[in-house]
Amino acid sequence: MVRPVKNVLIVDDEETLTWSMAKSLSRDRDKYNVLIANTGNDALEILRNHTIDLAITDIRMPDINGLDLLTAIKNNYPGTKVIIMTAYGSSDIQKEANKRGSLYYIEKPFEIADIRKLILDILWKRSGFEGKVFDLQLTDVIQLNCLGRVTAALRVGKGNETGVIYFNDGEIIHAECDGRIGKEALFTILRWREGKFDHERGKTPPQQSISQNWEHLLIEGMRKNDEGVFPRFGGHEVASADIWGSGVEGDSQTKLHGDAKGRAQPMEEAVRSIARLSGCEGTMIVSEDGIVLAHNAIQNTVKEGALVAFLGVLSNKLSEILDTGELHGILLGRKKMKVILRNRPYYFEVHLKEGVRFDEVSQSIWRTLSSLGELEGSSESIGD
């Protein structure tokens, strides 16, 4: 039986990118046609005149952004699946997590072989899986605003309840909901399992009531939804003190965060031991709720810690959906790789030197972590 040829729309304001993608994807012309648009309005015109099975769009465009286009698709063409091209860090685990719906992500720059495989997987190989853009979750909408560095107001309604989330250059800086403001309002909105939203671009907030970065906020919201309370570090509340270790010779100091009594020595030993390994240039230990407990030669630790915990939440959700058991490793990047390893209740992030592959140092890293024994509160060793 001959399968019908489908239509794929590529939307990006970089004409060289859309042209090169269309040319490279032409080898699959027997499976799908490629249409291109260099503005959001051109994309809407194509959607009106053609049945589009898959739209591949950048988040940021001069006339309308990826969220506006996605909203139009959601409202008018719910059978169209969507790939979001983003400069936000991606990984194999994120690509697997894409299976939860028809909103998929791929990191720019990407290999044409990767996007080609993703297109074929979405159009042909997902038997028994039917994703619709109207399955879009509120967290997806929030992430698109943040990834696109949007300034806007997102108005959300559920029954008689209403709320507004304000974004400034992609950061969540204010929220209001039925008399509540700030994080309390944001987390109230995030608890809603259904509702409607309206997006007002360029709307500035009346005040700033939130100062945390958006990744950490979403992690907090997801954990509140899943558990009702924040998880605690090692069975104890996290203290606010910062304690400095002596660091690795020739490197920046090792910083320990939190209630370090009884933890400073194993934390410091873990960070030092990994940092000494050939091929490694930095490492950190992160709690399940995104707090960096110890680090060496890592910049932007707040953002890095939030991202590590966020990916951990995604991997846990993925393992539940696929029934694969807990995932223990995540690889990020190409030339300079980051490796996230799981050892309950902590995550270890290791930054590798440029050109070093994880398989070249994996045995040394596993061996070093195993030799450290269990840190306080750890119930499972890596690789079990």
mmCIF file of C-alpha atoms in Angstrom:
data_model
loop_
_atom_site.group_PDB
_atom_site.id
_atom_site.type_symbol
_atom_site.label_atom_id
_atom_site.label_comp_id
_atom_site.label_asym_id
_atom_site.label_seq_id
_atom_site.Cartn_x
_atom_site.Cartn_y
_atom_site.Cartn_z
ATOM 1 C CA MET A 1 0.000 0.000 0.000
ATOM 2 C CA VAL A 2 1.383 3.395 -1.006
ATOM 3 C CA ARG A 3 1.421 5.870 1.863
ATOM 4 C CA PRO A 4 0.110 9.366 1.136
ATOM 5 C CA VAL A 5 2.727 12.090 0.779
ATOM 6 C CA LYS A 6 2.480 14.525 3.679
ATOM 7 C CA ASN A 7 3.295 18.218 3.981
ATOM 8 C CA VAL A 8 6.009 19.677 6.210
ATOM 9 C CA LEU A 9 6.254 23.441 6.773
ATOM 10 C CA ILE A 10 9.562 25.039 7.849
ATOM 11 C CA VAL A 11 9.301 28.516 9.398
ATOM 12 C CA ASP A 12 12.377 30.636 10.150
ATOM 13 C CA ASP A 13 13.399 34.195 9.307
ATOM 14 C CA GLU A 14 16.860 32.959 8.266
ATOM 15 C CA GLU A 15 16.380 32.344 4.550
ATOM 16 C CA THR A 16 19.640 30.425 4.228
ATOM 17 C CA LEU A 17 18.494 28.014 6.931
ATOM 18 C CA THR A 18 15.081 27.315 5.404
ATOM 19 C CA TRP A 19 16.624 26.955 1.927
ATOM 20 C CA SER A 20 19.350 24.559 3.076
ATOM 21 C CA MET A 21 16.894 22.506 5.139
ATOM 22 C CA ALA A 22 14.478 22.216 2.215
ATOM 23 C CA LYS A 23 17.304 21.199 -0.109
ATOM 24 C CA SER A 24 18.688 18.605 2.299
ATOM 25 C CA LEU A 25 15.264 17.161 3.094
ATOM 26 C CA SER A 26 14.389 16.802 -0.585
ATOM 27 C CA ARG A 27 15.836 13.269 -0.480
ATOM 28 C CA ASP A 28 12.602 12.281 1.299
ATOM 29 C CA ARG A 29 10.347 13.830 -1.342
ATOM 30 C CA ASP A 30 8.609 10.477 -1.801
ATOM 31 C CA LYS A 31 7.459 10.687 1.828
ATOM 32 C CA TYR A 32 6.683 14.378 2.324
ATOM 33 C CA ASN A 33 6.663 17.739 0.583
ATOM 34 C CA VAL A 34 8.584 20.645 2.118
ATOM 35 C CA LEU A 35 7.120 24.145 2.159
ATOM 36 C CA ILE A 36 9.014 27.109 3.594
ATOM 37 C CA ALA A 37 8.059 30.447 5.129
ATOM 38 C CA ASN A 38 10.369 33.207 6.345
ATOM 39 C CA THR A 39 7.784 35.088 8.388
ATOM 40 C CA GLY A 40 5.014 34.045 10.708
ATOM 41 C CA ASN A 41 2.400 35.681 8.493
ATOM 42 C CA ASP A 42 3.660 33.732 5.465
ATOM 43 C CA ALA A 43 3.344 30.577 7.544
ATOM 44 C CA LEU A 44 -0.264 31.398 8.432
ATOM 45 C CA GLU A 45 -1.054 31.936 4.750
ATOM 46 C CA ILE A 46 0.407 28.529 3.863
ATOM 47 C CA LEU A 47 -1.555 26.904 6.686
ATOM 48 C CA ARG A 48 -4.757 28.411 5.308
ATOM 49 C CA ASN A 49 -4.123 27.030 1.820
ATOM 50 C CA HIS A 50 -2.528 23.632 2.526
ATOM 51 C CA THR A 51 -3.043 20.728 4.882
ATOM 52 C CA ILE A 52 0.126 20.771 6.976
ATOM 53 C CA ASP A 53 0.963 17.608 8.887
ATOM 54 C CA LEU A 54 4.053 18.992 10.621
ATOM 55 C CA ALA A 55 5.274 22.550 11.218
ATOM 56 C CA ILE A 56 8.908 23.210 12.182
ATOM 57 C CA THR A 57 9.281 26.724 13.577
ATOM 58 C CA ASP A 58 11.759 28.941 15.352
ATOM 59 C CA ILE A 59 10.594 30.630 18.545
ATOM 60 C CA ARG A 60 11.739 34.140 17.653
ATOM 61 C CA MET A 61 10.651 35.896 14.463
ATOM 62 C CA PRO A 62 10.252 39.581 13.647
ATOM 63 C CA ASP A 63 6.493 39.649 13.008
ATOM 64 C CA ILE A 64 4.962 36.938 15.205
ATOM 65 C CA ASN A 65 6.816 34.568 17.494
ATOM 66 C CA GLY A 66 6.655 30.818 17.748
ATOM 67 C CA LEU A 67 4.097 30.935 20.548
ATOM 68 C CA ASP A 68 1.708 33.080 18.493
ATOM 69 C CA LEU A 69 2.064 30.683 15.579
ATOM 70 C CA LEU A 70 1.590 27.707 17.877
ATOM 71 C CA THR A 71 -1.569 29.282 19.312
ATOM 72 C CA ALA A 72 -2.949 29.791 15.803
ATOM 73 C CA ILE A 73 -2.206 26.152 14.957
ATOM 74 C CA LYS A 74 -3.773 24.990 18.221
ATOM 75 C CA ASN A 75 -6.968 26.927 17.547
ATOM 76 C CA ASN A 76 -7.346 26.339 13.803
ATOM 77 C CA TYR A 77 -5.283 23.271 12.825
ATOM 78 C CA PRO A 78 -5.192 20.965 15.883
ATOM 79 C CA GLY A 79 -4.092 17.958 13.820
ATOM 80 C CA THR A 80 -0.795 19.634 12.923
ATOM 81 C CA LYS A 81 2.196 18.537 14.951
ATOM 82 C CA VAL A 82 4.902 21.065 15.808
ATOM 83 C CA ILE A 83 8.690 20.996 16.228
ATOM 84 C CA ILE A 84 10.143 24.001 18.050
ATOM 85 C CA MET A 85 13.692 24.940 17.031
ATOM 86 C CA THR A 86 15.443 26.480 20.007
ATOM 87 C CA ALA A 87 18.920 27.475 21.139
ATOM 88 C CA TYR A 88 18.023 26.109 24.588
ATOM 89 C CA GLY A 89 20.117 23.114 25.602
ATOM 90 C CA SER A 90 18.811 19.806 24.309
ATOM 91 C CA SER A 91 19.770 16.181 24.833
ATOM 92 C CA ASP A 92 18.829 12.628 24.013
ATOM 93 C CA ILE A 93 16.672 12.492 27.115
ATOM 94 C CA GLN A 94 14.745 15.606 26.045
ATOM 95 C CA LYS A 95 14.164 14.117 22.621
ATOM 96 C CA GLU A 96 12.737 11.023 24.279
ATOM 97 C CA ALA A 97 10.572 13.194 26.499
ATOM 98 C CA ASN A 98 9.075 14.684 23.342
ATOM 99 C CA LYS A 99 7.012 11.518 23.009
ATOM 100 C CA ARG A 100 4.492 12.873 25.514
ATOM 101 C CA GLY A 101 2.690 14.999 22.928
ATOM 102 C CA SER A 102 2.926 16.672 19.547
ATOM 103 C CA LEU A 103 5.083 19.586 20.698
ATOM 104 C CA TYR A 104 8.696 18.580 20.063
ATOM 105 C CA TYR A 105 11.993 20.400 20.613
ATOM 106 C CA ILE A 106 15.296 20.324 18.737
ATOM 107 C CA GLU A 107 18.410 22.338 19.559
ATOM 108 C CA LYS A 108 19.972 24.772 17.085
ATOM 109 C CA PRO A 109 22.405 24.224 15.504
ATOM 110 C CA PHE A 110 21.435 20.655 14.665
ATOM 111 C CA GLU A 111 22.593 18.002 12.247
ATOM 112 C CA ILE A 112 20.303 17.555 9.242
ATOM 113 C CA ALA A 113 20.301 13.811 9.949
ATOM 114 C CA ASP A 114 18.771 14.493 13.373
ATOM 115 C CA ILE A 115 15.922 16.650 12.065
ATOM 116 C CA ARG A 116 15.319 14.212 9.208
ATOM 117 C CA LYS A 117 15.017 11.303 11.643
ATOM 118 C CA LEU A 118 12.719 13.312 13.913
ATOM 119 C CA ILE A 119 10.453 14.214 10.982
ATOM 120 C CA LEU A 120 10.182 10.596 9.868
ATOM 121 C CA ASP A 121 9.566 9.424 13.426
ATOM 122 C CA ILE A 122 6.782 11.935 13.950
ATOM 123 C CA LEU A 123 5.068 11.383 10.602
ATOM 124 C CA TRP A 124 5.396 7.621 10.203
ATOM 125 C CA LYS A 125 6.854 5.658 13.095
ATOM 126 C CA ARG A 126 4.689 6.555 16.059
ATOM 127 C CA SER A 127 2.141 3.760 15.687
ATOM 128 C CA GLY A 128 -0.494 3.788 18.384
ATOM 129 C CA PHE A 129 0.478 7.334 19.388
ATOM 130 C CA GLU A 130 -1.694 10.236 18.398
ATOM 131 C CA GLY A 131 -0.594 13.670 19.508
ATOM 132 C CA LYS A 132 -2.576 16.856 19.044
ATOM 133 C CA VAL A 133 -1.481 20.400 19.703
ATOM 134 C CA PHE A 134 -4.581 20.877 21.828
ATOM 135 C CA ASP A 135 -2.829 18.561 24.338
ATOM 136 C CA LEU A 136 -0.542 21.551 25.018
ATOM 137 C CA GLN A 137 0.110 21.968 28.730
ATOM 138 C CA LEU A 138 0.414 25.269 30.566
ATOM 139 C CA THR A 139 4.056 24.501 31.355
ATOM 140 C CA ASP A 140 4.714 24.169 27.597
ATOM 141 C CA VAL A 141 3.264 27.637 27.009
ATOM 142 C CA ILE A 142 5.328 29.101 29.848
ATOM 143 C CA GLN A 143 8.526 27.491 28.550
ATOM 144 C CA LEU A 144 7.917 28.842 25.056
ATOM 145 C CA ASN A 145 7.608 32.362 26.450
ATOM 146 C CA CYS A 146 10.820 31.902 28.414
ATOM 147 C CA LEU A 147 12.790 30.262 25.618
ATOM 148 C CA GLY A 148 11.663 32.947 23.190
ATOM 149 C CA ARG A 149 12.661 35.701 25.636
ATOM 150 C CA VAL A 150 9.206 37.173 25.273
ATOM 151 C CA THR A 151 7.815 40.229 27.052
ATOM 152 C CA ALA A 152 4.124 39.494 27.465
ATOM 153 C CA ALA A 153 1.179 38.780 29.727
ATOM 154 C CA LEU A 154 -0.235 35.254 29.732
ATOM 155 C CA ARG A 155 -3.849 35.331 30.928
ATOM 156 C CA VAL A 156 -5.105 31.980 32.163
ATOM 157 C CA GLY A 157 -8.659 31.063 33.099
ATOM 158 C CA LYS A 158 -10.263 28.029 34.707
ATOM 159 C CA GLY A 159 -13.982 28.288 35.325
ATOM 160 C CA ASN A 160 -14.538 31.395 37.429
ATOM 161 C CA GLU A 161 -10.865 31.669 38.362
ATOM 162 C CA THR A 162 -8.442 33.882 36.456
ATOM 163 C CA GLY A 163 -4.737 34.541 36.653
ATOM 164 C CA VAL A 164 -2.005 36.424 34.814
ATOM 165 C CA ILE A 165 1.672 35.529 34.428
ATOM 166 C CA TYR A 166 3.964 38.354 33.280
ATOM 167 C CA PHE A 167 7.193 37.793 31.355
ATOM 168 C CA ASN A 168 9.997 40.266 30.738
ATOM 169 C CA ASP A 169 12.645 39.186 28.225
ATOM 170 C CA GLY A 170 11.781 35.572 28.961
ATOM 171 C CA GLU A 171 11.862 35.745 32.754
ATOM 172 C CA ILE A 172 8.765 35.334 34.925
ATOM 173 C CA ILE A 173 8.731 38.488 37.029
ATOM 174 C CA HIS A 174 5.141 38.831 38.275
ATOM 175 C CA ALA A 175 1.949 36.809 38.682
ATOM 176 C CA GLU A 176 -1.554 37.598 39.918
ATOM 177 C CA CYS A 177 -4.395 35.236 40.759
ATOM 178 C CA ASP A 178 -7.576 36.043 42.692
ATOM 179 C CA GLY A 179 -5.932 38.447 45.129
ATOM 180 C CA ARG A 180 -2.640 36.571 45.331
ATOM 181 C CA ILE A 181 0.582 37.883 43.822
ATOM 182 C CA GLY A 182 4.085 36.578 43.183
ATOM 183 C CA LYS A 183 5.070 32.940 43.586
ATOM 184 C CA GLU A 184 1.886 32.074 45.484
ATOM 185 C CA ALA A 185 -0.178 33.243 42.508
ATOM 186 C CA LEU A 186 2.091 31.474 40.004
ATOM 187 C CA PHE A 187 1.936 28.141 41.835
ATOM 188 C CA THR A 188 -1.844 28.447 42.165
ATOM 189 C CA ILE A 189 -2.118 28.829 38.382
ATOM 190 C CA LEU A 190 0.295 25.939 37.785
ATOM 191 C CA ARG A 191 -1.987 23.644 39.816
ATOM 192 C CA TRP A 192 -4.784 24.071 37.277
ATOM 193 C CA ARG A 193 -5.072 20.945 35.144
ATOM 194 C CA GLU A 194 -7.249 22.523 32.468
ATOM 195 C CA GLY A 195 -8.412 25.901 31.254
ATOM 196 C CA LYS A 196 -7.900 28.509 28.565
ATOM 197 C CA PHE A 197 -5.152 31.030 27.943
ATOM 198 C CA ASP A 198 -4.755 34.283 26.058
ATOM 199 C CA HIS A 199 -1.400 35.792 25.131
ATOM 200 C CA GLU A 200 -0.820 39.575 25.034
ATOM 201 C CA ARG A 201 2.577 40.445 23.580
ATOM 202 C CA GLY A 202 4.462 43.518 24.765
ATOM 203 C CA LYS A 203 2.402 43.859 27.941
ATOM 204 C CA THR A 204 4.568 45.082 30.804
ATOM 205 C CA PRO A 205 3.870 44.070 34.417
ATOM 206 C CA PRO A 206 2.557 46.541 36.994
ATOM 207 C CA GLN A 207 5.281 45.451 39.425
ATOM 208 C CA GLN A 208 7.989 42.844 39.990
ATOM 209 C CA SER A 209 7.070 40.277 42.620
ATOM 210 C CA ILE A 210 9.235 37.344 41.453
ATOM 211 C CA SER A 211 13.031 37.282 41.151
ATOM 212 C CA GLN A 212 13.887 33.569 40.726
ATOM 213 C CA ASN A 213 14.888 32.274 37.309
ATOM 214 C CA TRP A 214 12.136 30.558 35.371
ATOM 215 C CA GLU A 215 13.660 27.057 35.360
ATOM 216 C CA HIS A 216 13.772 26.972 39.145
ATOM 217 C CA LEU A 217 10.212 28.291 39.375
ATOM 218 C CA LEU A 218 8.875 25.543 37.119
ATOM 219 C CA ILE A 219 10.755 22.926 39.118
ATOM 220 C CA GLU A 220 9.216 24.241 42.337
ATOM 221 C CA GLY A 221 5.776 24.282 40.765
ATOM 222 C CA MET A 222 6.097 20.739 39.428
ATOM 223 C CA ARG A 223 7.307 19.434 42.770
ATOM 224 C CA LYS A 224 4.506 21.186 44.633
ATOM 225 C CA ASN A 225 2.015 19.601 42.250
ATOM 226 C CA ASP A 226 3.560 16.133 42.525
ATOM 227 C CA GLU A 227 4.365 16.038 46.226
ATOM 228 C CA GLY A 228 2.413 18.807 47.915
ATOM 229 C CA VAL A 229 5.558 20.062 49.680
ATOM 230 C CA PHE A 230 9.147 20.774 48.824
ATOM 231 C CA PRO A 231 11.509 17.814 49.090
ATOM 232 C CA ARG A 232 14.107 18.315 51.787
ATOM 233 C CA PHE A 233 17.830 17.848 51.502
ATOM 234 C CA GLY A 234 19.034 14.656 53.165
ATOM 235 C CA GLY A 235 16.040 14.548 55.495
ATOM 236 C CA HIS A 236 16.914 17.955 56.962
ATOM 237 C CA GLU A 237 15.927 21.501 56.160
ATOM 238 C CA VAL A 238 18.525 23.293 54.054
ATOM 239 C CA ALA A 239 20.347 25.998 55.983
ATOM 240 C CA SER A 240 21.377 29.281 54.430
ATOM 241 C CA ALA A 241 25.059 29.280 55.350
ATOM 242 C CA ASP A 242 27.762 29.133 52.691
ATOM 243 C CA ILE A 243 30.962 27.285 53.642
ATOM 244 C CA TRP A 244 34.114 27.424 51.529
ATOM 245 C CA GLY A 245 36.422 24.469 51.082
ATOM 246 C CA SER A 246 40.026 24.731 50.050
ATOM 247 C CA GLY A 247 39.375 23.765 46.429
ATOM 248 C CA VAL A 248 41.449 21.798 43.944
ATOM 249 C CA GLU A 249 45.017 23.008 43.487
ATOM 250 C CA GLY A 250 45.259 25.231 40.431
ATOM 251 C CA ASP A 251 41.482 25.593 40.134
ATOM 252 C CA SER A 252 38.843 27.839 41.609
ATOM 253 C CA GLN A 253 37.673 27.086 45.120
ATOM 254 C CA THR A 254 35.196 24.364 45.920
ATOM 255 C CA LYS A 255 32.032 25.965 47.230
ATOM 256 C CA LEU A 256 29.728 24.106 49.599
ATOM 257 C CA HIS A 257 26.185 25.286 50.140
ATOM 258 C CA GLY A 258 23.662 24.498 52.815
ATOM 259 C CA ASP A 259 23.773 22.664 56.126
ATOM 260 C CA ALA A 260 27.357 21.438 55.793
ATOM 261 C CA LYS A 261 27.763 19.848 59.205
ATOM 262 C CA GLY A 262 28.424 16.181 58.556
ATOM 263 C CA ARG A 263 28.342 16.782 54.793
ATOM 264 C CA ALA A 264 31.289 19.069 54.075
ATOM 265 C CA GLN A 265 33.937 16.367 53.911
ATOM 266 C CA PRO A 266 32.132 13.902 51.573
ATOM 267 C CA MET A 267 30.818 16.724 49.382
ATOM 268 C CA GLU A 268 34.254 18.306 49.114
ATOM 269 C CA GLU A 269 35.858 14.922 48.474
ATOM 270 C CA ALA A 270 33.351 14.122 45.723
ATOM 271 C CA VAL A 271 33.882 17.418 43.915
ATOM 272 C CA ARG A 272 37.670 17.289 44.235
ATOM 273 C CA SER A 273 37.943 13.675 43.124
ATOM 274 C CA ILE A 274 35.917 14.181 39.965
ATOM 275 C CA ALA A 275 37.632 17.487 39.125
ATOM 276 C CA ARG A 276 41.034 15.752 39.248
ATOM 277 C CA LEU A 277 40.078 13.252 36.545
ATOM 278 C CA SER A 278 41.696 13.682 33.146
ATOM 279 C CA GLY A 279 39.237 15.196 30.703
ATOM 280 C CA CYS A 280 37.086 16.890 33.361
ATOM 281 C CA GLU A 281 37.180 20.647 33.916
ATOM 282 C CA GLY A 282 34.394 21.255 36.412
ATOM 283 C CA THR A 283 31.798 19.510 38.527
ATOM 284 C CA MET A 284 28.963 20.190 40.928
ATOM 285 C CA ILE A 285 26.537 18.382 43.216
ATOM 286 C CA VAL A 286 22.877 19.407 43.043
ATOM 287 C CA SER A 287 19.994 18.508 45.345
ATOM 288 C CA GLU A 288 16.706 17.188 43.964
ATOM 289 C CA ASP A 289 15.125 20.635 44.276
ATOM 290 C CA GLY A 290 17.829 22.367 42.237
ATOM 291 C CA ILE A 291 20.091 23.741 44.973
ATOM 292 C CA VAL A 292 23.815 23.572 44.177
ATOM 293 C CA LEU A 293 25.395 21.975 47.237
ATOM 294 C CA ALA A 294 29.027 21.971 46.092
ATOM 295 C CA HIS A 295 30.821 22.994 42.930
ATOM 296 C CA ASN A 296 34.216 23.531 41.393
ATOM 297 C CA ALA A 297 34.935 25.741 38.353
ATOM 298 C CA ILE A 298 31.242 26.024 37.407
ATOM 299 C CA GLN A 299 29.802 29.360 36.289
ATOM 300 C CA ASN A 300 26.144 30.460 36.660
ATOM 301 C CA THR A 301 25.510 27.856 39.334
ATOM 302 C CA VAL A 302 21.928 28.930 40.086
ATOM 303 C CA LYS A 303 20.842 28.460 36.484
ATOM 304 C CA GLU A 304 22.903 25.279 36.083
ATOM 305 C CA GLY A 305 21.438 23.770 39.239
ATOM 306 C CA ALA A 306 17.882 24.587 38.208
ATOM 307 C CA LEU A 307 18.455 23.080 34.767
ATOM 308 C CA VAL A 308 19.939 19.888 36.221
ATOM 309 C CA ALA A 309 16.966 19.347 38.538
ATOM 310 C CA PHE A 310 14.513 20.245 35.760
ATOM 311 C CA LEU A 311 16.027 17.602 33.478
ATOM 312 C CA GLY A 312 15.893 15.179 36.380
ATOM 313 C CA VAL A 313 12.152 15.762 36.734
ATOM 314 C CA LEU A 314 11.685 15.222 32.998
ATOM 315 C CA SER A 315 13.703 11.998 33.067
ATOM 316 C CA ASN A 316 11.647 10.678 35.979
ATOM 317 C CA LYS A 317 8.414 11.438 34.127
ATOM 318 C CA LEU A 318 9.794 9.794 31.016
ATOM 319 C CA SER A 319 10.839 6.638 32.834
ATOM 320 C CA GLU A 320 7.331 6.366 34.296
ATOM 321 C CA ILE A 321 5.711 6.785 30.880
ATOM 322 C CA LEU A 322 8.012 4.317 29.122
ATOM 323 C CA ASP A 323 8.292 1.961 32.116
ATOM 324 C CA THR A 324 12.062 1.746 31.620
ATOM 325 C CA GLY A 325 13.160 2.055 35.224
ATOM 326 C CA GLU A 326 15.061 5.033 36.575
ATOM 327 C CA LEU A 327 17.461 6.743 34.178
ATOM 328 C CA HIS A 328 20.952 7.339 35.558
ATOM 329 C CA GLY A 329 22.659 9.512 32.952
ATOM 330 C CA ILE A 330 22.007 12.496 30.686
ATOM 331 C CA LEU A 331 24.459 13.799 28.067
ATOM 332 C CA LEU A 332 24.351 17.416 26.848
ATOM 333 C CA GLY A 333 26.283 19.145 24.080
ATOM 334 C CA ARG A 334 28.648 18.083 21.330
ATOM 335 C CA LYS A 335 32.175 19.544 21.343
ATOM 336 C CA LYS A 336 32.061 20.397 25.040
ATOM 337 C CA MET A 337 29.856 17.893 26.794
ATOM 338 C CA LYS A 338 28.075 18.057 30.123
ATOM 339 C CA VAL A 339 27.183 14.822 31.878
ATOM 340 C CA ILE A 340 24.450 14.603 34.523
ATOM 341 C CA LEU A 341 24.619 11.504 36.725
ATOM 342 C CA ARG A 342 22.086 10.365 39.306
ATOM 343 C CA ASN A 343 22.887 9.179 42.840
ATOM 344 C CA ARG A 344 19.840 9.582 45.071
ATOM 345 C CA PRO A 345 19.118 12.084 46.437
ATOM 346 C CA TYR A 346 21.703 14.031 44.429
ATOM 347 C CA TYR A 347 22.709 14.837 40.872
ATOM 348 C CA PHE A 348 26.351 15.145 39.793
ATOM 349 C CA GLU A 349 27.051 17.376 36.789
ATOM 350 C CA VAL A 350 30.471 16.968 35.172
ATOM 351 C CA HIS A 351 31.801 19.382 32.524
ATOM 352 C CA LEU A 352 34.173 17.699 30.086
ATOM 353 C CA LYS A 353 36.995 19.462 28.275
ATOM 354 C CA GLU A 354 36.517 20.299 24.605
ATOM 355 C CA GLY A 355 36.792 17.254 22.379
ATOM 356 C CA VAL A 356 36.549 14.749 25.244
ATOM 357 C CA ARG A 357 33.814 12.147 24.824
ATOM 358 C CA PHE A 358 31.986 10.649 27.770
ATOM 359 C CA ASP A 359 32.910 7.107 26.751
ATOM 360 C CA GLU A 360 36.587 8.091 27.143
ATOM 361 C CA VAL A 361 36.178 9.016 30.811
ATOM 362 C CA SER A 362 33.011 7.192 31.873
ATOM 363 C CA GLN A 363 34.779 4.318 33.619
ATOM 364 C CA SER A 364 36.959 6.709 35.609
ATOM 365 C CA ILE A 365 33.948 8.787 36.641
ATOM 366 C CA TRP A 366 31.865 5.763 37.659
ATOM 367 C CA ARG A 367 34.812 4.287 39.544
ATOM 368 C CA THR A 368 35.466 7.552 41.374
ATOM 369 C CA LEU A 369 31.834 8.016 42.358
ATOM 370 C CA SER A 370 31.526 4.408 43.492
ATOM 371 C CA SER A 371 34.643 4.737 45.640
ATOM 372 C CA LEU A 372 33.149 7.712 47.490
ATOM 373 C CA GLY A 373 30.520 5.535 49.132
ATOM 374 C CA GLU A 374 27.097 6.839 50.033
ATOM 375 C CA LEU A 375 26.756 10.502 50.870
ATOM 376 C CA GLU A 376 24.437 11.270 53.740
ATOM 377 C CA GLY A 377 20.844 10.460 52.840
ATOM 378 C CA SER A 378 21.764 8.483 49.731
ATOM 379 C CA SER A 379 19.665 5.364 49.308
ATOM 380 C CA GLU A 380 20.913 4.072 45.974
ATOM 381 C CA SER A 381 24.289 3.979 44.296
ATOM 382 C CA ILE A 382 24.851 4.989 40.703
ATOM 383 C CA GLY A 383 24.369 2.248 38.202
ATOM 384 C CA ASP A 384 22.181 -0.007 40.390
#
